[in-house]
Amino acid sequence: LMFVAEDSVVAGGHDCNPTMFAVKAGAWAEGKKLDDAKAEKKGFSAGASARSAAFKKFEMSSTQGVDSTAPSEASTLHQNCISGVASCQAWKAGGRVSKIVTVGLDGRLCFWQIPGLSEAFAAASIN
């Protein structure tokens, strides 16, 4: 959990996807999930060779007890729960954090651009 402004936070946890929350009409509202599952993923799975596929199969069987020819992956960049959220002073402008970094139990370090509040909460409604 990290405050990115006086009235908004970014939370990460067991759903493997950092989510923005903000105060709207006196109550906390869930906003945008920062990891868009529809976006094309870069890095780890692109252009997998036979050797990396074999290593991934071994890794899945030894760490998660999965014995399958097609290992299942989460649709998010983090493949395990998010254990930390951080920022640095250089990423703060006008009292708001513009970028954060998350680290997960999968060992991945992911950088995120924080959207503006109007963009992050366009679909949110308070009843």
Coordinates of N, CA and C in Angstrom, one line a residue:
L1 N 0.9 -1.2 0.0 CA 0.0 0.0 0.0 C 0.9 1.2 0.0
M2 N 0.6 2.2 -0.9 CA 1.4 3.4 -1.0 C 0.5 4.6 -1.4
F3 N 0.6 5.6 -0.6 CA -0.1 6.9 -1.0 C 0.6 7.5 -2.1
V4 N -0.1 7.8 -3.2 CA 0.5 8.5 -4.3 C 0.0 10.0 -4.4
A5 N -1.0 10.3 -3.6 CA -1.4 11.7 -3.4 C -2.2 11.7 -2.0
E6 N -2.7 12.8 -1.6 CA -3.4 12.9 -0.3 C -4.6 12.1 -0.3
D7 N -5.3 11.9 -1.5 CA -6.5 11.2 -1.6 C -6.5 10.0 -2.4
S8 N -5.4 9.4 -2.7 CA -5.3 8.2 -3.5 C -4.1 7.3 -3.1
V9 N -4.4 6.0 -3.2 CA -3.4 5.0 -2.9 C -3.3 4.0 -4.0
V10 N -2.1 3.3 -4.0 CA -2.0 2.1 -4.9 C -1.7 1.0 -4.0
A11 N -2.5 -0.1 -4.2 CA -2.4 -1.3 -3.4 C -2.0 -2.5 -4.3
G12 N -1.2 -3.4 -3.7 CA -0.9 -4.6 -4.4 C -1.0 -5.7 -3.4
G13 N -1.2 -6.9 -3.9 CA -1.3 -8.1 -3.0 C -1.4 -9.4 -3.7
H14 N -2.4 -10.2 -3.3 CA -2.5 -11.6 -3.8 C -3.1 -11.7 -5.2
D15 N -3.7 -10.6 -5.7 CA -4.3 -10.7 -7.0 C -3.2 -10.3 -8.1
C16 N -2.0 -10.1 -7.7 CA -0.9 -9.9 -8.7 C -1.0 -8.6 -9.6
N17 N -1.9 -7.7 -9.2 CA -2.2 -6.6 -10.1 C -2.3 -5.3 -9.2
P18 N -1.4 -4.4 -9.3 CA -1.6 -3.1 -8.5 C -2.8 -2.4 -8.9
T19 N -3.6 -1.9 -7.9 CA -4.9 -1.2 -8.1 C -4.9 0.1 -7.4
M20 N -5.4 1.1 -8.1 CA -5.6 2.4 -7.5 C -6.9 2.6 -6.8
F21 N -6.9 3.2 -5.6 CA -8.1 3.6 -4.8 C -8.0 5.1 -4.5
A22 N -9.1 5.7 -4.5 CA -9.2 7.2 -4.2 C -10.4 7.5 -3.4
V23 N -10.4 8.6 -2.7 CA -11.6 9.1 -2.0 C -12.4 9.8 -3.0
K24 N -13.7 9.4 -3.1 CA -14.7 10.0 -4.0 C -16.0 10.1 -3.2
A25 N -16.5 11.3 -3.0 CA -17.7 11.6 -2.3 C -17.7 11.0 -0.9
G26 N -16.5 11.2 -0.2 CA -16.3 10.8 1.2 C -16.1 9.3 1.4
A27 N -16.0 8.5 0.4 CA -15.7 7.1 0.5 C -14.6 6.6 -0.4
W28 N -13.9 5.5 -0.1 CA -12.9 5.0 -0.9 C -13.5 4.2 -2.1
A29 N -13.0 4.5 -3.3 CA -13.5 3.8 -4.5 C -12.4 3.1 -5.2
E30 N -12.6 2.0 -5.7 CA -11.6 1.2 -6.5 C -11.6 1.9 -7.9
G31 N -10.4 2.1 -8.4 CA -10.2 2.7 -9.7 C -9.6 1.7 -10.7
K32 N -8.6 2.1 -11.4 CA -8.0 1.3 -12.5 C -7.0 0.4 -11.9
K33 N -7.0 -0.8 -12.5 CA -5.9 -1.8 -12.2 C -4.8 -1.4 -13.2
L34 N -3.6 -1.3 -12.7 CA -2.5 -0.8 -13.5 C -2.0 -1.8 -14.5
D35 N -2.1 -3.1 -14.3 CA -1.7 -4.1 -15.2 C -2.9 -4.5 -16.1
D36 N -2.9 -3.9 -17.3 CA -4.0 -4.2 -18.2 C -3.8 -5.6 -18.9
A37 N -4.6 -6.5 -18.6 CA -4.5 -7.9 -19.0 C -4.5 -8.0 -20.6
K38 N -5.2 -7.1 -21.2 CA -5.3 -7.1 -22.6 C -4.1 -6.6 -23.4
A39 N -3.3 -5.8 -22.7 CA -2.1 -5.3 -23.3 C -1.1 -6.4 -23.6
E40 N -0.3 -6.2 -24.6 CA 0.7 -7.2 -25.0 C 1.8 -7.2 -23.9
K41 N 2.2 -8.4 -23.4 CA 3.2 -8.5 -22.4 C 4.6 -8.5 -23.1
K42 N 5.5 -7.9 -22.5 CA 6.9 -7.8 -23.0 C 7.8 -8.6 -22.1
G43 N 8.9 -9.1 -22.7 CA 9.9 -9.7 -21.9 C 9.9 -11.2 -21.8
F44 N 9.5 -11.7 -20.7 CA 9.8 -13.1 -20.3 C 9.2 -14.1 -21.3
S45 N 8.0 -14.0 -21.8 CA 7.5 -15.0 -22.6 C 7.7 -14.8 -24.1
A46 N 8.2 -13.7 -24.5 CA 8.4 -13.5 -26.0 C 9.5 -14.3 -26.5
G47 N 9.3 -15.0 -27.6 CA 10.3 -15.8 -28.3 C 10.9 -16.9 -27.5
A48 N 10.1 -17.6 -26.7 CA 10.6 -18.7 -25.9 C 11.3 -19.8 -26.7
S49 N 12.5 -20.2 -26.3 CA 13.1 -21.3 -27.0 C 12.8 -22.6 -26.4
A50 N 13.1 -23.7 -27.0 CA 12.9 -25.0 -26.4 C 13.5 -25.2 -25.1
R51 N 14.7 -24.6 -25.0 CA 15.5 -24.7 -23.7 C 14.8 -24.0 -22.6
S52 N 14.3 -22.7 -22.9 CA 13.6 -22.0 -21.8 C 12.3 -22.6 -21.5
A53 N 11.6 -23.2 -22.5 CA 10.4 -23.9 -22.2 C 10.6 -25.1 -21.3
A54 N 11.7 -25.8 -21.5 CA 12.0 -27.0 -20.6 C 12.3 -26.5 -19.2
F55 N 13.1 -25.4 -19.1 CA 13.4 -24.8 -17.8 C 12.2 -24.4 -17.1
K56 N 11.3 -23.7 -17.8 CA 10.0 -23.2 -17.2 C 9.2 -24.4 -16.7
K57 N 9.1 -25.5 -17.4 CA 8.4 -26.7 -17.0 C 9.0 -27.3 -15.7
F58 N 10.3 -27.4 -15.7 CA 11.0 -27.8 -14.5 C 10.7 -26.9 -13.3
E59 N 10.8 -25.6 -13.5 CA 10.6 -24.6 -12.5 C 9.2 -24.7 -11.9
M60 N 8.2 -24.8 -12.8 CA 6.8 -24.9 -12.4 C 6.6 -26.2 -11.5
S61 N 7.2 -27.3 -11.9 CA 7.0 -28.6 -11.2 C 7.7 -28.5 -9.8
S62 N 8.9 -27.8 -9.8 CA 9.6 -27.8 -8.5 C 9.1 -26.7 -7.5
T63 N 8.6 -25.6 -8.0 CA 8.2 -24.5 -7.1 C 6.7 -24.5 -6.8
Q64 N 5.9 -25.0 -7.8 CA 4.4 -24.9 -7.6 C 3.8 -26.3 -7.6
G65 N 4.5 -27.3 -7.8 CA 3.9 -28.7 -7.8 C 3.1 -28.9 -9.0
V66 N 3.3 -28.2 -10.1 CA 2.4 -28.3 -11.3 C 3.2 -29.3 -12.2
D67 N 2.5 -30.4 -12.6 CA 3.1 -31.3 -13.6 C 2.3 -31.3 -14.8
S68 N 2.6 -30.4 -15.7 CA 1.8 -30.2 -16.9 C 2.7 -29.9 -18.1
T69 N 2.3 -30.3 -19.3 CA 3.1 -29.9 -20.5 C 2.9 -28.5 -20.8
A70 N 1.8 -27.8 -20.5 CA 1.5 -26.4 -20.7 C 1.3 -25.7 -19.4
P71 N 2.4 -25.1 -18.8 CA 2.3 -24.5 -17.5 C 1.3 -23.3 -17.6
S72 N 0.5 -23.2 -16.6 CA -0.5 -22.1 -16.6 C 0.2 -20.8 -16.0
E73 N -0.1 -19.7 -16.6 CA 0.5 -18.4 -16.1 C -0.6 -17.5 -15.9
A74 N -0.4 -16.6 -14.9 CA -1.4 -15.5 -14.6 C -1.4 -14.6 -15.8
S75 N -2.5 -13.8 -16.0 CA -2.5 -12.9 -17.1 C -1.9 -11.5 -16.8
T76 N -1.2 -11.5 -15.7 CA -0.6 -10.2 -15.2 C 1.0 -10.4 -15.3
L77 N 1.7 -9.2 -15.2 CA 3.1 -9.3 -15.3 C 3.7 -10.1 -14.1
H78 N 3.1 -9.8 -12.9 CA 3.5 -10.5 -11.7 C 2.9 -11.9 -11.7
Q79 N 3.6 -12.9 -11.5 CA 3.1 -14.3 -11.5 C 2.8 -14.8 -10.0
N80 N 3.1 -14.0 -9.1 CA 2.9 -14.3 -7.7 C 2.5 -13.0 -7.0
C81 N 2.2 -13.0 -5.7 CA 1.6 -11.9 -5.0 C 2.7 -10.7 -5.0
I82 N 2.2 -9.5 -4.9 CA 3.0 -8.3 -4.8 C 3.4 -8.1 -3.4
S83 N 4.6 -8.0 -3.1 CA 5.1 -7.9 -1.7 C 5.5 -6.5 -1.3
G84 N 5.8 -5.6 -2.3 CA 6.2 -4.3 -2.0 C 5.9 -3.3 -3.1
V85 N 5.6 -2.0 -2.7 CA 5.3 -0.9 -3.6 C 6.2 0.2 -3.2
A86 N 6.9 0.9 -4.1 CA 7.8 2.0 -3.7 C 7.9 3.0 -4.8
S87 N 8.4 4.2 -4.5 CA 8.6 5.3 -5.4 C 9.9 6.0 -5.0
C88 N 10.3 7.0 -5.7 CA 11.5 7.8 -5.3 C 11.1 9.2 -5.5
Q89 N 11.9 10.1 -4.9 CA 11.7 11.5 -4.9 C 11.7 12.1 -6.4
A90 N 12.5 11.5 -7.2 CA 12.5 12.0 -8.6 C 11.3 11.8 -9.4
W91 N 10.4 10.9 -8.9 CA 9.2 10.5 -9.6 C 8.0 11.3 -9.1
K92 N 8.2 12.3 -8.2 CA 7.1 13.1 -7.6 C 7.1 14.4 -8.2
A93 N 5.9 14.8 -8.7 CA 5.8 16.2 -9.3 C 4.5 16.8 -8.8
G94 N 4.6 17.9 -8.2 CA 3.4 18.6 -7.8 C 2.6 17.9 -6.7
G95 N 3.3 17.2 -5.8 CA 2.7 16.5 -4.7 C 2.1 15.2 -5.1
R96 N 2.3 14.7 -6.3 CA 1.7 13.5 -6.8 C 2.9 12.6 -7.3
V97 N 2.7 11.3 -7.0 CA 3.7 10.3 -7.6 C 3.3 10.0 -9.0
S98 N 4.3 10.1 -9.9 CA 4.0 9.8 -11.3 C 4.4 8.4 -11.7
K99 N 5.3 7.7 -11.0 CA 5.7 6.4 -11.3 C 5.9 5.6 -10.0
I100 N 5.7 4.3 -10.0 CA 6.0 3.4 -8.9 C 6.7 2.2 -9.4
V101 N 7.2 1.4 -8.5 CA 7.8 0.2 -8.8 C 7.2 -0.9 -7.8
T102 N 6.9 -2.1 -8.3 CA 6.4 -3.1 -7.5 C 7.4 -4.3 -7.6
V103 N 7.4 -5.1 -6.5 CA 8.2 -6.3 -6.5 C 7.3 -7.4 -6.0
G104 N 7.4 -8.5 -6.6 CA 6.6 -9.7 -6.2 C 7.4 -10.8 -5.7
L105 N 6.7 -11.8 -5.2 CA 7.4 -13.0 -4.7 C 7.9 -13.9 -5.9
D106 N 7.5 -13.5 -7.1 CA 8.0 -14.2 -8.3 C 9.4 -13.7 -8.7
G107 N 9.9 -12.6 -8.0 CA 11.2 -12.1 -8.2 C 11.2 -11.0 -9.3
R108 N 10.1 -10.6 -9.8 CA 10.0 -9.6 -10.8 C 9.9 -8.2 -10.2
L109 N 10.6 -7.3 -10.8 CA 10.5 -5.9 -10.5 C 9.9 -5.1 -11.6
C110 N 8.7 -4.5 -11.4 CA 7.9 -3.9 -12.5 C 7.7 -2.4 -12.2
F111 N 7.9 -1.6 -13.3 CA 7.7 -0.2 -13.2 C 6.3 0.2 -13.8
W112 N 5.6 1.1 -13.1 CA 4.3 1.5 -13.6 C 4.2 3.0 -13.6
Q113 N 3.5 3.5 -14.7 CA 3.1 4.9 -14.8 C 1.8 5.1 -14.1
I114 N 1.7 6.0 -13.2 CA 0.4 6.3 -12.5 C -0.4 7.2 -13.3
P115 N -1.6 6.8 -13.7 CA -2.5 7.7 -14.5 C -3.1 8.8 -13.6
G116 N -3.6 9.9 -14.3 CA -4.2 10.9 -13.5 C -5.5 10.4 -12.9
L117 N -6.0 11.1 -11.9 CA -7.2 10.6 -11.2 C -8.4 10.6 -12.1
S118 N -8.6 11.5 -13.0 CA -9.7 11.5 -13.9 C -9.7 10.3 -14.8
E119 N -8.5 9.9 -15.3 CA -8.4 8.7 -16.1 C -8.6 7.4 -15.3
A120 N -8.0 7.4 -14.1 CA -8.0 6.2 -13.3 C -9.4 5.9 -12.8
F121 N -10.2 6.9 -12.6 CA -11.6 6.7 -12.0 C -12.7 7.0 -12.9
A122 N -12.5 7.0 -14.2 CA -13.5 7.3 -15.2 C -14.7 6.4 -15.1
A123 N -14.5 5.1 -14.9 CA -15.6 4.1 -14.8 C -16.1 3.9 -13.4
A124 N -15.4 4.4 -12.4 CA -15.9 4.2 -11.0 C -17.1 5.1 -10.7
S125 N -18.0 4.5 -10.0 CA -19.2 5.2 -9.5 C -19.5 4.9 -8.1
I126 N -19.9 5.8 -7.3 CA -20.2 5.7 -5.9 C -21.8 5.6 -5.8
N127 N -22.3 4.6 -5.2 CA -23.7 4.5 -5.0 C -24.1 4.9 -3.6

